[in-house]
Amino acid sequence: MMMAMQQQLDFIAYIQRMLVEGDFSATYKFALLHALADVCVEQPMMYEASELNIDLAKLAEKLIELYWHHAVPFSSAHSGESALLKQNSGAQSKVIAVLYECQQNNIRSLRQLKLSPYWHTTYKAALDTLKTGPLWRLQILAKQEECFLYPHIKGKSYITLNAGIAACFRRFYDLVVYLAKNAWLQKIQSIKHNQALIGPKSQLHDFLFGFDRTALNKAKPVLVEIQKGQCFYCQKPLTSAIEVDHFIPFARYANDLGHNFVAAHRSCNNSKRDFLAAQLHRERWQDQNLDCHSQLLTDELTRYFHCDVDKSLAVSNWAYQVASSNGAKLWLAKDRFELAGSKNVQQLDLVAQTNHLYDS
C-alpha cells in the first residue's frame, strides 16, 4: 500500500515536471498525454501493479479523435476572420492538414472518415507523426530521457506502460487531462500566428475541447423511445424540455460514446451537473444501454458517435472505482446524494449550506 501511494506521488510529481521541464514546440505531446490517459480508463479493471501494452495503432486513432475538432476553422469574434489555428510555430501540423482536407471533402464525422478512402492516409499521417515525434520526446525532461511512464524501445508496434502507471493514469485521469488541455490551450495561444485571430478573449477552450451539442440531438429520438417517454432519472414523463445527458459526465470523460447517453428533463440534468449518478441510476443505465438496448443504440447512433459497449462499461467501472476511492458523493436526485460505495443516502440542503457559509 505504501509503495503504491509513493508511486502515485511520484507520478503526479513527474507529470508536473514534464509540463515544466519538457520541450513543447508543438501540441502533439499534450495530445499523447491525453491519449494515454484515455486508453488507460478504457481498459477493463486491472491490478494496480500491472503493466499495460498499448498498440501504437490505438494511440494513432486517439490522436485523430483529439485533433478532429481542431481541424475546423476557428471563427474569431475579435477579428471577424476564420482560419485554422496552428498547433506549432512552423508549418501547419500534418495531422491537422490531412483532417482539414477530409472535412473539405464532406467527411463530417470520425465514423464516416473510417469508412472512407481518406482513412488510410489520415491514419498513416497520425502514426508517422507519433513515431517521429511525441512518442520518444514526451519523456525528455531538461534534455534528459526519464522513462518513468514507459521504456523507449523502438521498432515495436506497441509501448508498455511500466508497472503501476496505468493505475496512476486511472486514479488521476481528471487531473492529467485537465493539465494536458490547459497546457495545450496555452501553447496554441502562445503561437504568434494564432494571436491575431484569437484576440484577448475567446471561447477557445470550448472550440478545441467542447462537444457538439447539436449532434447530441441525434440521440434524442432513440433514447426517448427506449425510455418509453420517461426521464431517465426521475422516471416522470418527458416534456418539451428534453436534454441528452452524458451519463458519465463529459467533464469526467471527455469523449462521446453512443451508449453513454440518456434522455432527461432539463431540471434533472442541471441538478446532476458533473456529478456521477447514484448506484441505482448506474444499474438502470447498464441494464438499459448496455444490456437490453445495446444493439439498437449501436444501429441508430454509430453514424454519429463511437459505439462500443465494452469501452462504455470499462469507463463506467473506472469512474465509479475512482469515486469510491475518493469518497465522492453520487447524485441521487435534486439536493440528494449518497456516498460512493455506500448504500446510505445523504440528503443535503444546499441552500442551507450556502447560507451557513455566508453567515460564518
Steps between C-alpha positions, in 0.01 A plus 500: 500500500778742595686419177186571295447831679861599440471414131187714474684794655793439265258485206346839581842652553619357167203640307560840658868486407418383149285807435766733642824338385387350170563663163160569346555652156166359384185361659552131416640410843192639673284293267707189573472553876123538463488189278693288750259601776198421280628155405569411864145574615353320199658171608329245727593497868861408570729441793670814622845360433420384146689604191290594198580448133354772277498454124638793305202457269269582790702808591497616137120471494485697824706779346255516210206518742663773708596715201175455306335815638827694471487457122193725479575868426472717810257790451633800685257738666802726547606544136203361311734263316488123480812283473666184627689543824862391484620228735868598475711802413600367156290359219154365577514155660463206262212347695300824496567550130380149412191523721414840354521353149264220605247746635524706184403184313173473696624257763287610793574246773774268618279203420461622143875559479579143603278367223639736236799473262665779704542285811825330396673832426373655821596203714847485344555871565403458866712187547804654330463814710479290815811297417717789386405744772313485828530129579875527561514866604224514761732364770794729428520732800766770512669338197527159673294183446306402811284204402268497798188420296633247249841385373623632167517179299468587134409264218194349669135549414416583861634664814483349848405723789717425801350306790241708683495789251166402343349496850639850560348627176166351607527644850593850385328512161311824571818675612714377209242598237443838665874575502547374143212707363605817676861465388373427147282810512787718620725369224246587230452845652877557506547443125532837329296397196201423724508811717352740245218255431421410860511848651519577871189300589334211325313175543812311394472228764147407395601511133795264549370266768123540525237274350252570224169553677309492173638151431356379830152560362559206266482274803179645641236302302640155573559583867144626544379182331690254719413700812132488403469877514625526858789696648783262572559642847164594653295254290233764435364575150733702282371840396627733230807585712687179412878487512751230415727442798843336510440236767871496581541879497691653211705690758621163633555324166510739206400262223160435346410131523165404351405279795576774753193713423166520680199729449409716797303802609703817479444551872635153583797547269581840651473358851729206421757728333844333505425255780503127445151359540404282796535123488133433421528728195820323399331160518205627294734657242694176464180299463352744249798599285747214531272199536146541367545762228870491416449385141223750431718786627788377287281478191351847549802694623807347338474752214554784744690363801746230590300203631681240709322321783818360655669840500193666652493238777873535564475880526204466737688252719801730510295809589318331787817333626671839527191653661499223760871548570448874542191471719311708243130582517273352235194689378167334578247779442474873556701585814534129585823305488652174615859416573672293234520142618234558765131417507428788737346799329607839627247774444659841479319830525726695265326830565539462874864406456563804285329730751707349778820573308400863451390534863836376619 
